[in-house]
Coordinates of C-alpha atoms and ligand atoms in Angstrom, one line a residue:
Chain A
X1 CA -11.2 5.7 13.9
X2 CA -11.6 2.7 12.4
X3 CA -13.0 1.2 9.0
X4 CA -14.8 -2.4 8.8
X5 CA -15.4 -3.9 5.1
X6 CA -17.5 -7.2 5.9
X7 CA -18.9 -9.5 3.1
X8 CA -22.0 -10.8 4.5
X9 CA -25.6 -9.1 6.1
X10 CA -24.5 -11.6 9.5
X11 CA -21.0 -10.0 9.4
X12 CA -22.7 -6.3 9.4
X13 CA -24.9 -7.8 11.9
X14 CA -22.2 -8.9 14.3
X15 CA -20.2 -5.8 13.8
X16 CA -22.9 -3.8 14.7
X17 CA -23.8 -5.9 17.7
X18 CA -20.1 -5.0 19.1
X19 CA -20.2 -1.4 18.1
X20 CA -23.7 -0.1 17.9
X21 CA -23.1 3.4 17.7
X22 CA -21.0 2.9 14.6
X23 CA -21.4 4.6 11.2
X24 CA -23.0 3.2 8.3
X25 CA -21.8 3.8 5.2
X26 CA -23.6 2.9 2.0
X27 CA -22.7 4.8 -1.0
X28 CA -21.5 7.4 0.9
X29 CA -23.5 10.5 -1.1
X30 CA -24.4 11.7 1.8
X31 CA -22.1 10.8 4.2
X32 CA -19.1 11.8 2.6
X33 CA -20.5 15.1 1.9
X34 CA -21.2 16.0 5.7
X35 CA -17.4 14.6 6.4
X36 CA -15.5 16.9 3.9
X37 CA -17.7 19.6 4.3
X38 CA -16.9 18.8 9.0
X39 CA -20.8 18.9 9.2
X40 CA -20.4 15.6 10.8
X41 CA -17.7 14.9 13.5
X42 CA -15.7 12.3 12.4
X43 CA -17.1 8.9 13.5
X44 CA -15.4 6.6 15.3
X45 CA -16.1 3.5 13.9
X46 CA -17.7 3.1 10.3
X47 CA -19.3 0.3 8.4
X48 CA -19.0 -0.1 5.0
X49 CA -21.5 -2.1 3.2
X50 CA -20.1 -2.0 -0.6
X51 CA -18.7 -5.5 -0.6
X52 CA -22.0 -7.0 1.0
X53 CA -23.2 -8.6 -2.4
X54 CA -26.6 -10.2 -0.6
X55 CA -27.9 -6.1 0.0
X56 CA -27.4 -5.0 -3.7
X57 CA -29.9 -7.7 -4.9
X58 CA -33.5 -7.3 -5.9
X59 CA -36.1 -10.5 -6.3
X60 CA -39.4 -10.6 -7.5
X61 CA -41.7 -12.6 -5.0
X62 CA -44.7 -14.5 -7.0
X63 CA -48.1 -14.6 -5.3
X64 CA -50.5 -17.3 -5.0
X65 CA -53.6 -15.2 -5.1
X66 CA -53.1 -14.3 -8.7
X67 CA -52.0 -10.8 -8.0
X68 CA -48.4 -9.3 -9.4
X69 CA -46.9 -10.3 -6.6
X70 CA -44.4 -8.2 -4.7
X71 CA -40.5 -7.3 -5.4
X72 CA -38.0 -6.7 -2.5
X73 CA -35.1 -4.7 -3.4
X74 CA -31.9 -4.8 -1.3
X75 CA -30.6 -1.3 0.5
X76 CA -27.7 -1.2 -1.7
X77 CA -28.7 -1.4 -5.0
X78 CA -27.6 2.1 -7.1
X79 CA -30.0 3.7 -8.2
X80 CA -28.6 3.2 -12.1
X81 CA -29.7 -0.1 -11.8
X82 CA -33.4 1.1 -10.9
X83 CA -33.3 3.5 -14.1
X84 CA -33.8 1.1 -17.0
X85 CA -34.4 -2.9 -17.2
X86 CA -36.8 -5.3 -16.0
X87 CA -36.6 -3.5 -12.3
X88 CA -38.1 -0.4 -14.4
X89 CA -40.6 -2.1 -16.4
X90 CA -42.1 -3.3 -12.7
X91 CA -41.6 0.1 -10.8
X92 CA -41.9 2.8 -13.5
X93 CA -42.3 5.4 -11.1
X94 CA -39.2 4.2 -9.1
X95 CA -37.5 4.6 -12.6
X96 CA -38.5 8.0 -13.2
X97 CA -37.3 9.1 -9.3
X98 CA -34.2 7.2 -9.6
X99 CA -33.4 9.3 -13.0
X100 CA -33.5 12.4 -10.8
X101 CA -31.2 11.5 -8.8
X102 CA -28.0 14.3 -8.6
X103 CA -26.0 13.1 -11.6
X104 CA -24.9 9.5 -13.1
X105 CA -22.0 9.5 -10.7
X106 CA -24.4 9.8 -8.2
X107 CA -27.0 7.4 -9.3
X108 CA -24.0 5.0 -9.6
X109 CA -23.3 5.2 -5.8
X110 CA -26.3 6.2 -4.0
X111 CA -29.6 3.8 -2.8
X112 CA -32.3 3.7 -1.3
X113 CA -30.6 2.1 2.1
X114 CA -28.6 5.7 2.4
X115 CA -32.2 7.7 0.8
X116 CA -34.0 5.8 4.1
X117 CA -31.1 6.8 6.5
X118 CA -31.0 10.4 5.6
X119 CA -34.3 10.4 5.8
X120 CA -34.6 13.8 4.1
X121 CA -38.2 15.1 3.1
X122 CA -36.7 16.0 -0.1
X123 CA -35.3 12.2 -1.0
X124 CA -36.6 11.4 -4.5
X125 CA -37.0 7.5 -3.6
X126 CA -38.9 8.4 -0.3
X127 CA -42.7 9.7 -2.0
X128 CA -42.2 6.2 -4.2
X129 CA -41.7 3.9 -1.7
X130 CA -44.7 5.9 0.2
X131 CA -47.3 5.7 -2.3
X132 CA -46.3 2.3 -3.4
X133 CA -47.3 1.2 0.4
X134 CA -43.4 -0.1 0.5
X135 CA -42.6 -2.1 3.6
X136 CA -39.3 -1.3 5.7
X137 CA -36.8 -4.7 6.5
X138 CA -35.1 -3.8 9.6
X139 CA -32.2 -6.7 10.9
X140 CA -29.8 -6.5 13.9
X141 CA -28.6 -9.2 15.8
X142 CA -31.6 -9.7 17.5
X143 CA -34.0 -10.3 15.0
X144 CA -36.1 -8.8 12.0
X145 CA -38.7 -5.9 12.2
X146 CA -41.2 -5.1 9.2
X147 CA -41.9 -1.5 9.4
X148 CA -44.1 0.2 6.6
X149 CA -42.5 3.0 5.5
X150 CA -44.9 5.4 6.8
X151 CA -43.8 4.4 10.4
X152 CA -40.2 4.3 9.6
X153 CA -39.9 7.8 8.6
X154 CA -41.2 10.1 11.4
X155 CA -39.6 13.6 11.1
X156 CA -37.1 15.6 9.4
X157 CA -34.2 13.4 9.0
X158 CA -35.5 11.1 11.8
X159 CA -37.2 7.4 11.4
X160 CA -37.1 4.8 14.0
X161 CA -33.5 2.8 13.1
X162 CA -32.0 1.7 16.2
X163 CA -29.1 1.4 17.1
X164 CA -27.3 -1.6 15.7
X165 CA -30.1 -2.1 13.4
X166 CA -29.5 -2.1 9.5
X167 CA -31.8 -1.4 6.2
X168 CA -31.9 -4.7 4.7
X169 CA -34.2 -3.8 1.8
X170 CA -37.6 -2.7 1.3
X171 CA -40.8 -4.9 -0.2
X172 CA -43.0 -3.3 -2.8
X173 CA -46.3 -4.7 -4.3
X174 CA -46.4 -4.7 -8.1
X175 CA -49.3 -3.2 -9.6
X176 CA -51.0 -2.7 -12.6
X177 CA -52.4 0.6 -13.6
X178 CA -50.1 3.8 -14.4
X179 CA -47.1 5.2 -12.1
X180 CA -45.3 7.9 -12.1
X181 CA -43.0 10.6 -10.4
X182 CA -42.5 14.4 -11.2
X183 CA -39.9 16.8 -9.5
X184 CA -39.6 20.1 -9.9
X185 CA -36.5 21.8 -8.7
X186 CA -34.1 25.0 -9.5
X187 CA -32.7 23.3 -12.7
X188 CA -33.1 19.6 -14.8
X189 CA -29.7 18.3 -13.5
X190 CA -28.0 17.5 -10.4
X191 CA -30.7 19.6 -8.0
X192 CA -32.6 18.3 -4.9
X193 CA -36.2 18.4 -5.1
X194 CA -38.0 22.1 -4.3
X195 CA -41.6 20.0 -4.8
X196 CA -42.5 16.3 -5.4
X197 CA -44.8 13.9 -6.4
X198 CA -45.3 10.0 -6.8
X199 CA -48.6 9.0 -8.0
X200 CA -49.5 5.5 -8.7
X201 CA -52.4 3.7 -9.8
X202 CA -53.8 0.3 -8.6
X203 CA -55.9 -0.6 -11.3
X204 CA -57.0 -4.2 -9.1
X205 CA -58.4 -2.4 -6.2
X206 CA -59.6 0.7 -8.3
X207 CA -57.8 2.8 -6.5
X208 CA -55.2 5.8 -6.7
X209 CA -52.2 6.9 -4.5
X210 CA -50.3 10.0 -3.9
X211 CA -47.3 10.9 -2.1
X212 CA -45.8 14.3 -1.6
X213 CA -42.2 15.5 -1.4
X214 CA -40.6 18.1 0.2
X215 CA -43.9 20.0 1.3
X216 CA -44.0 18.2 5.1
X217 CA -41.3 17.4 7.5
X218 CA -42.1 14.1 6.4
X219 CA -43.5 12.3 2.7
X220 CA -47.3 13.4 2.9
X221 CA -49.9 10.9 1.8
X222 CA -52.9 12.1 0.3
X223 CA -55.6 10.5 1.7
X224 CA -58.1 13.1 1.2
X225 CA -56.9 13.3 -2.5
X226 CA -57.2 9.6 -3.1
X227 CA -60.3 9.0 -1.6
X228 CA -62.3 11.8 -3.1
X229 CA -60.5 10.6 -6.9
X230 CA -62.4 6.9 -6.0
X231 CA -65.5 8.4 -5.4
X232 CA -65.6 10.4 -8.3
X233 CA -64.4 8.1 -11.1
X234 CA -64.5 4.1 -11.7
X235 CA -60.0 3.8 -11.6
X236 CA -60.0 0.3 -12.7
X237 CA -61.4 1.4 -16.2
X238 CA -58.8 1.4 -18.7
X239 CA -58.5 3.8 -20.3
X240 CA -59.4 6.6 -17.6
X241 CA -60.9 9.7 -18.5
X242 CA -59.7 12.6 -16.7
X243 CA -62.0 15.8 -17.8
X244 CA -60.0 19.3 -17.1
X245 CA -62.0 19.9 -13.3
X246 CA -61.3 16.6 -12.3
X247 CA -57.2 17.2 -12.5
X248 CA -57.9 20.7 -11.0
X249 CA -59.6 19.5 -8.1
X250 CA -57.3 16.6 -7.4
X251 CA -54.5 19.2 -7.6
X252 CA -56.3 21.4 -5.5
X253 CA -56.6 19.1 -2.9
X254 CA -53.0 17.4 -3.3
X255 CA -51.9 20.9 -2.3
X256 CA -54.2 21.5 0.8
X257 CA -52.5 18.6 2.3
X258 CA -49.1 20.3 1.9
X259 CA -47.3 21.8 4.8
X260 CA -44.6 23.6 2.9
X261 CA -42.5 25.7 4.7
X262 CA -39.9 28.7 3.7
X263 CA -36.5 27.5 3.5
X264 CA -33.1 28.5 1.7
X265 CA -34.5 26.6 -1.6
X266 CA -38.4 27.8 -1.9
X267 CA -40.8 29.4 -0.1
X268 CA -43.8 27.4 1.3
X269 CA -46.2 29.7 -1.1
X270 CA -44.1 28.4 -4.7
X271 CA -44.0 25.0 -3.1
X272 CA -48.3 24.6 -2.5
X273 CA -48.7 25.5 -5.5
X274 CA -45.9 23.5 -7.6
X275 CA -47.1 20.3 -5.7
X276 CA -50.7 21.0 -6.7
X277 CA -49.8 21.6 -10.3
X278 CA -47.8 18.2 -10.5
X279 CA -50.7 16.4 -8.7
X280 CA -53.1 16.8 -11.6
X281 CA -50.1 16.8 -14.3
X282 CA -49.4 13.3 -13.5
X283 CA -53.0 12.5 -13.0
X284 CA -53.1 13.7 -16.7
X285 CA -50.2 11.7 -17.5
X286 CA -52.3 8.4 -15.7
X287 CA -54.8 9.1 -18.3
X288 CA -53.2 9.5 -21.3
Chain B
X1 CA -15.8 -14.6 13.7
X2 CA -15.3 -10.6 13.2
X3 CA -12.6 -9.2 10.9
X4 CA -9.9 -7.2 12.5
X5 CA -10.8 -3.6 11.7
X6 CA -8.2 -1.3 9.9
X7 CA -7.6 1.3 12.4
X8 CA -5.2 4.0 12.3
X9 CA -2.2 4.0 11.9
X10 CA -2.2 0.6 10.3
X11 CA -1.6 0.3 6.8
X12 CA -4.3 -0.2 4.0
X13 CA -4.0 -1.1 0.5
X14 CA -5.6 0.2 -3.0
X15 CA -5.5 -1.2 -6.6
X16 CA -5.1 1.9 -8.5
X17 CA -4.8 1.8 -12.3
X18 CA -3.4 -2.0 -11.6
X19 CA -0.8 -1.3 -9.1
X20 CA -1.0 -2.1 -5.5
X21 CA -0.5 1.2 -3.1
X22 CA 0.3 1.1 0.9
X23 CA -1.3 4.1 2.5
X24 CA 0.4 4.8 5.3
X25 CA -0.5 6.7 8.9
X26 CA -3.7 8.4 6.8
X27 CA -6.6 9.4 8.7
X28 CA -9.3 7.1 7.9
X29 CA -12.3 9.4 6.7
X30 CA -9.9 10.8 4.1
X31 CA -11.3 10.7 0.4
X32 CA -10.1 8.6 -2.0
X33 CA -9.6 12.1 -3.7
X34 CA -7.1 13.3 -1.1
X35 CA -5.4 9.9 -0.8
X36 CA -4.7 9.8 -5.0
X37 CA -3.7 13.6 -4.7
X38 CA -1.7 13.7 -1.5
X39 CA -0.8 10.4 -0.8
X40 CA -0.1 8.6 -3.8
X41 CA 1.4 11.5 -6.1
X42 CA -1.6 10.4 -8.7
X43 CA -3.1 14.1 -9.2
X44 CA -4.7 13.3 -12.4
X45 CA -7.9 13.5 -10.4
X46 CA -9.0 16.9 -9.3
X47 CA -11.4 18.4 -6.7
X48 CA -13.3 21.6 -7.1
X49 CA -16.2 21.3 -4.9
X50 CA -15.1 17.7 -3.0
X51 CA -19.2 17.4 -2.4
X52 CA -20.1 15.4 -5.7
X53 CA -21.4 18.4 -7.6
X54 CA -18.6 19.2 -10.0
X55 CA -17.6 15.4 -11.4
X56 CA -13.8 17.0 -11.8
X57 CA -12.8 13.8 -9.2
X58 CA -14.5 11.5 -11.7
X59 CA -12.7 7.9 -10.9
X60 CA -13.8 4.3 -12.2
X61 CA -14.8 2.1 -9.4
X62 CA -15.0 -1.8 -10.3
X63 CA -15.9 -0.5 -13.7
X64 CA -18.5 2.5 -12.4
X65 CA -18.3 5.8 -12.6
X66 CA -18.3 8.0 -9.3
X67 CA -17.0 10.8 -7.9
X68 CA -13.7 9.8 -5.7
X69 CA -14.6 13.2 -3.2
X70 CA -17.4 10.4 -2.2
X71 CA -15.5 7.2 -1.7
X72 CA -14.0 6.8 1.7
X73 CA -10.9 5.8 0.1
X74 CA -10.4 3.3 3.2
X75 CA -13.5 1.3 2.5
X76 CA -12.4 0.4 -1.0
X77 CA -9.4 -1.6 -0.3
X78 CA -10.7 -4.4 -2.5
X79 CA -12.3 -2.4 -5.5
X80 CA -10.5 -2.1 -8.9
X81 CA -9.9 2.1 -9.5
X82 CA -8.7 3.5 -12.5
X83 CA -7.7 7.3 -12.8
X84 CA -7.0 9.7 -15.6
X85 CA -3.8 8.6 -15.3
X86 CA -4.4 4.9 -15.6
X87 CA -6.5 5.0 -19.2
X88 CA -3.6 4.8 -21.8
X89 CA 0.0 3.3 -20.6
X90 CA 3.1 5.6 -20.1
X91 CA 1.7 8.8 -20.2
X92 CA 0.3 8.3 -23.9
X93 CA -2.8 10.1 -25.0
X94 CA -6.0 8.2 -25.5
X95 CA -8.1 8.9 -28.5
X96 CA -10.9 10.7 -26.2
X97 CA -7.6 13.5 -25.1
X98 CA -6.3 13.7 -28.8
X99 CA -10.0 14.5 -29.7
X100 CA -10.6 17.1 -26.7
X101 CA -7.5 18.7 -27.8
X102 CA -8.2 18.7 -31.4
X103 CA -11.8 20.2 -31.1
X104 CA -10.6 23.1 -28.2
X105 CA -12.3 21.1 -25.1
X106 CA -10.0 22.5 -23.4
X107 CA -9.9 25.5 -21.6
X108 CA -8.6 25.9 -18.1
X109 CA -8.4 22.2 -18.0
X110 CA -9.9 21.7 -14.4
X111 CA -12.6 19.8 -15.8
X112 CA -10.8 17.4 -17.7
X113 CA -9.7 14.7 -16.4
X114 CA -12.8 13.6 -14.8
X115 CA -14.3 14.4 -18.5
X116 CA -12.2 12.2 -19.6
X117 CA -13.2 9.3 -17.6
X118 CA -16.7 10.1 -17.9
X119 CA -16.2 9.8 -21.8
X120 CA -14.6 7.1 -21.7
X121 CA -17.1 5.0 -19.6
X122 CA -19.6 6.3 -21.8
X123 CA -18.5 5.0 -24.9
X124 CA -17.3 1.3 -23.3
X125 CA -20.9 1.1 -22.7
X126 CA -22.4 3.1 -25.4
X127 CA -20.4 3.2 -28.4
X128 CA -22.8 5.8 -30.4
X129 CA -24.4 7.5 -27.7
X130 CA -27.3 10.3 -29.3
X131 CA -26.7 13.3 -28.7
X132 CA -29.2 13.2 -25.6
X133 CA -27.5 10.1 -24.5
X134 CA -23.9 12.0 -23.9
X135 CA -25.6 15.5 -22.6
X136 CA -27.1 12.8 -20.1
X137 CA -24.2 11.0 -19.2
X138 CA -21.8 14.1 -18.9
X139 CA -24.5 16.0 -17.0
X140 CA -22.7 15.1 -13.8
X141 CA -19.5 17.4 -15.2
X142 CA -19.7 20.5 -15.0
X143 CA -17.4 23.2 -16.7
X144 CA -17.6 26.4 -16.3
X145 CA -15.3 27.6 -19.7
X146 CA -16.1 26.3 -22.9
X147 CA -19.6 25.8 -23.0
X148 CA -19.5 22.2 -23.7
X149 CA -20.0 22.8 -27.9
X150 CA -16.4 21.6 -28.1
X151 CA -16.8 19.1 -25.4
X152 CA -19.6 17.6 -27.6
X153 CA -17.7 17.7 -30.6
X154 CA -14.6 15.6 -29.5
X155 CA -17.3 13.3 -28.1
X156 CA -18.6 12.7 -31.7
X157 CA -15.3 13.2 -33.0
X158 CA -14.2 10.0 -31.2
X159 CA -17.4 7.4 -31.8
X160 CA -16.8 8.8 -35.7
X161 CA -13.0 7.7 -35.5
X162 CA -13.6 4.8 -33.7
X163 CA -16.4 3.7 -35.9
X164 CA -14.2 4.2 -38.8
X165 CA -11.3 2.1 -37.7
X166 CA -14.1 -0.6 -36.4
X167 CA -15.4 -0.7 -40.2
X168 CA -12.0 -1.4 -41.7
Ligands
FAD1 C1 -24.2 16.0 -5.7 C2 -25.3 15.2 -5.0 C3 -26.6 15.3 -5.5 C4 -27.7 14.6 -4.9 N1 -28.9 14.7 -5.4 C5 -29.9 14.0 -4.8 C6 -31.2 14.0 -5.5 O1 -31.4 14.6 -6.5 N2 -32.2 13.3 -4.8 C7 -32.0 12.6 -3.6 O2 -32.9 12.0 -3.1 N3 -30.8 12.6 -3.1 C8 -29.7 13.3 -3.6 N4 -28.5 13.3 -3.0 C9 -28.4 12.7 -1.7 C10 -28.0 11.2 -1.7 O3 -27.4 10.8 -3.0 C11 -29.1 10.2 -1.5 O4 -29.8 10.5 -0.3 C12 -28.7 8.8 -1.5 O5 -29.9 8.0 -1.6 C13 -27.9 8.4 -0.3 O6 -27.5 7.0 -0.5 P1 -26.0 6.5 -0.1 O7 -26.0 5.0 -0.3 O8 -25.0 7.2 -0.8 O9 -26.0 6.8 1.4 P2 -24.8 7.0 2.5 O10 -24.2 8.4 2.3 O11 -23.9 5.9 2.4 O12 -25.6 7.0 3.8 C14 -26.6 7.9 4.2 C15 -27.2 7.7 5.5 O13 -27.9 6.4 5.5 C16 -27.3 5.5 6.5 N5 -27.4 4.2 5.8 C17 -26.9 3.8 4.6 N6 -27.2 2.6 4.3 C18 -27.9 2.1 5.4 C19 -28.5 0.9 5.7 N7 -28.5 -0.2 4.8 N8 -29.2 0.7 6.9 C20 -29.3 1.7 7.7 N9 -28.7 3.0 7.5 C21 -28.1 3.1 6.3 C22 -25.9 6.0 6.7 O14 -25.4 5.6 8.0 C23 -26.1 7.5 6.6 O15 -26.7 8.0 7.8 C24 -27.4 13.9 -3.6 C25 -26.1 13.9 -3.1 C26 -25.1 14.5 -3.8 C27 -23.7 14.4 -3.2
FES2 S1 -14.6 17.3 -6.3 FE1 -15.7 15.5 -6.4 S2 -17.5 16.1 -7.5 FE2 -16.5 18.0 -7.2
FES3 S1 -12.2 24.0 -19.3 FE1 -12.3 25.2 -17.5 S2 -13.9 24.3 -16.4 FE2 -13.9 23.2 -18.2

C-alpha cells in the first residue's frame, strides 16, 4: 500500500494519470469508515487531497447579464465552512444541509467532493446541489468535463467518475427567492437522512424547485411538483401566498414522485409520506 | 515531477502535541487512532466505536476538531495534532479537567478525553458559548453515564472562571 500527499490539483492529476485505479481520499468520513469496519479491502494506492489548498476554495463568479451570478465551490471545502458566513448567506439551503451533517467533527472533515463520490441517495448535500441545477467539474489529465449533477449521479452509489478523474468543485447559480432543506431522520444529531428535501425558489424566472432525498436510488427532481406550483401561482411575487390546499397538493405530489423503498432505516410507506409532509412544510416556510 | 510515495515499510512522520514521531513498519490504512494508541504510547485518545459516531477519539487537526478513527494517520504527515495529552504541559490538569472533576463529569471516563478536546476547542473559538451553542458543539460526544447535566455544568463552570480571571 502506499499513501501520496500532493499539494497541487496538476499533482493529483498526474498521480492519478500513473495510478488510475487509486483511492481518493478526501475527508475520509466515509472511507475510513468502510476501512476499520473491512467493508472495503484495503486499497493499494490512496490519494489524499487534504493539503491541496486550490480544492478547499469557493469563488463567487459575477455575471454580466445582471443576474446573481454563479459561485463554484471547491470538493474539499468542510462542510463547517458552508454552515455560517457569506457562503450561507448565498446558499441558505446549502447551510441548512450542511448543519445536518453527522456531528461537528464530521462537518469539520467531510465535503461535498467525498458527498459526490459516495454518491449515496441519502447524502444531505446531494438534493441541494440537485435543485440548485449545480454543475459537476470533472479534471483528469486529459482534460475537463462539465457534468450537471443530474447526469453525474446515476444509481445507488454510482455516477459516472472515471477512472483517474477527480471532483474539482461544483458551480451553483445564486438566486433570489427563498431556499431551504428539511431532513427527517431517527433522531436531531448525528443520523443519516430516513427522508429529504431541498426546495428552492427562483424568484427571476418565477419558478420553484424540488429535490428529494433518500426516496429513489437516486436525488428525485420534481418536475411534476414544480410545474403544476408555476401554473397555479405568480412565484416571482414577493411575498407568496401559500393557502392550506395549495401546500397539500404540492406535498401530495412531491410524494407521488417518490420511489421509497423498505430498508434497515424506514419503510418505503413512512418515507412517501414524510417526503410529502416536508414538501409543503418548506413550501410554507417559502412563504412565510 | 511526482513525489515519491510513502510505501510500506518506510518510515513516516507526525507532529503530535509539538513533538516529531517516526512510525515505523505500520500498515498504511491504520488510523491515526491506532497509531497514537499502539504506536506512539499516547493513549489519551480512545476509540469506542472507531466509525466517527462516539467523538471519544476527538483529536485537533491544524486547529479543527475531528475524530482521529477518521484520519488515515499516514496522510497527515504535515498537519499540526494535539491530543488529550498535549493540552496542559507535564501531565498538569487544564481548567476544563479541574472543572469536569469538580462538577462529577466524570463517570466511567471513556468519554473524556475526547470531551475534553471538544471543550476546549469550543471555548478557543467561543468563549461564552449559550447553552444551545455547547449542546451543539458537544453533540458529536456521546456518553452514555452521566447524562451530560454535569458535563454542562463544568462547561459553564469554566467560561465563569475564566471570565472572572479575564475581568481582573
Ligand atoms: C458518523 C458519521 C455521520 C455521518 N452523517 C452524515 C450525514 O448526516 N449526512 C451525509 O450526507 N453524510 C453523512 N456521513 C457520510 C460522510 O460524512 C459524507 O458522505 C461526506 O460528504 C464524505 O466526505 P469526505 O470528504 O469525508 O469523503 P471521503 O471519505 O474522503 O471520500 C468518500 C468517497 O468520495 C471519493 N472522493 C472524495 N473526494 C473526491 C474528489 N474530489 N473527486 C472524486 N472522488 C472523491 C472517495 O474516493 C470516496 O470514494 C456521515 C459519516 C459519519 C462517519
Ligand atoms: S472511536 Fe472515533 S468517533 Fe468513536
Ligand atoms: S462517563 Fe462514561 S461514557 Fe461518559
Amino acid at each position: 500500500m502506499s499513501v501520496l500527499t500532493p499539494s497541487t490539483i496538476d499533482e493529483v492529476l498526474a498521480h492519478l494519470a500513473e495510478r488510475p485505479e487509486a483511492l481518493l481520499l478526501s475527508g475520509g468520513t466515509d472511507v475510513m469508515v468502510e476501512i476499520n469496519m473491512a467493508h472495503r479491502k484495503a486499497p493499494a494506492e490512496v490519494v489524499a487531497l487534504r493539503r491541496v489548498e486550490q480544492l478547499r476554495l469557493w469563488r463567487h463568479n459575477p455575471s454580466s447579464e445582471g443576474t446573481g451570478g454563479t459561485v463554484t465551490i471547491g470538493s474539499g471545502l468542510p462542510y463547517a465552512e458552508m454552515e455560517h458566513g457569506p457562503l450561507a448567506e448565498l446558499f441558505p439551503a446549502l447551510a441548512e444541509a450542511a448543519r445536518t451533517v453527522g456531528s461537528p467533527q464530521i462537518r469539520a472533515a467531510g465535503t461535498l467532493g467525498g458527498n459526490l463520490g459516495t454518491c449515496s441517495p441519502a447524502g444531505d448535500g446531494l438534493p441541494v446541489l440537485f435543485a440548485l441545477d449545480a454543475i459537476v467539474h470533472l479534471r483528469s489529465i486529459g482534460g475537463q468535463r462539465d457534468v450537471p449533477v443530474a447526469d453525474f449521479m446515476v444509481g445507488v452509489k454510482q455516477n459516472v467518475l472515471e477512472p483517474g478523474e477527480l471532483v474539482t468543485g461544483v458551480t451553483m447559480p445564486i438566486r433570489h427567492g427563498w431556499q431551504g432543506y428539511s431532513k427527517v431522520g431517527v433522531r436531531n444529531a448525528m443520523v443519516i437522512a430516513t427522508a429529504s428535501a431541498c426546495l428552492a425558489m427562483d424568484r427571476d424566472r418565477g419558478a420553484v424547485t424540488l429535490a428529494l432525498g433518500a426516496v429513489g436510488t437516486t436525488i428525485i427532481r420534481c418536475r411534476d411538483a414544480e410545474g403544476w406550483l408555476a401554473g397555479e401561482l405568480d412565484l416571482s411575487a414577493e411575498p407568496l401566498d401559500i393557502s392550506d390546499a395549495v401546500a397539500q397538493e404540492f406535498g401530495r405530489r412531491a410524494a407521488a414522485d417518490a420511489r421509497p423503498i423498505d430498508d434497515h432505516r424506514s419503510t418505503a410507506a413512512y418515507r412517501g409520506h414524510a417526503v410529502g409532509v416536508l414538501s409543503s412544510r418548506l413550501l410554507r416556510r417559502a412563504a412565510a | 515531477m511526482t513525489q515519491e510515495p510513502i510505501g510500506s515499510p518506510e518510515i513516516y512522520r507526525l507532529q503530535v502535541n509539538g513533538e516529531s514521531h517516526d512510525v515505523q513498519d505500520a500498515w498504511l490504512g491504520e488510523s491515526l487512532l491506532y497509531v497514537l494508541r499502539e504506536r506512539l504510547g499516547l493513549p489519551g485518545s480512545k476509540g469506542a466505536c472507531e466509525q466517527g459516531e462516539c467523538g471519544s477519539c476527538t483529536v485537533l487537526l491544524d486547529g479543527a476538531a475531528v475524530c482521529a478513527c477518521l484520519v488515515m494517520a499516514a496522510s497527515a504527515t504535515d498537519a499540526d495534532i494535539v491530543t488529550v495529552e498535549g493540552l496542559a504541559p507535564d501531565a498538569a490538569l487544564t481548567d476544563v479537567q479541574a472543572a469536569f472533576l469538580d462538577e462529577g463529569a466524570v463517570q466511567c471516563g471513556f468519554c473524556t478525553p475526547g470531551l475534553i478536546v471538544a471543550v476546549h476547542h469550543l471555548l478557543e473559538h467561543n468563549p461564552e458559548p449559550s447553552t444551545l451553542e455547547t449542546r451543539e458543539a458537544l453533540s458529536g460526544n456521546i456518553c452514555r453515564c452521566t447524562g451530560y447535566g454535569r458535563i454542562f455544568a463544568a462547561v459553564d463552570a469554566v467560561v465563569a472562571s475564566r471570565a472572572d480571571q479575564a475581568a481582573r
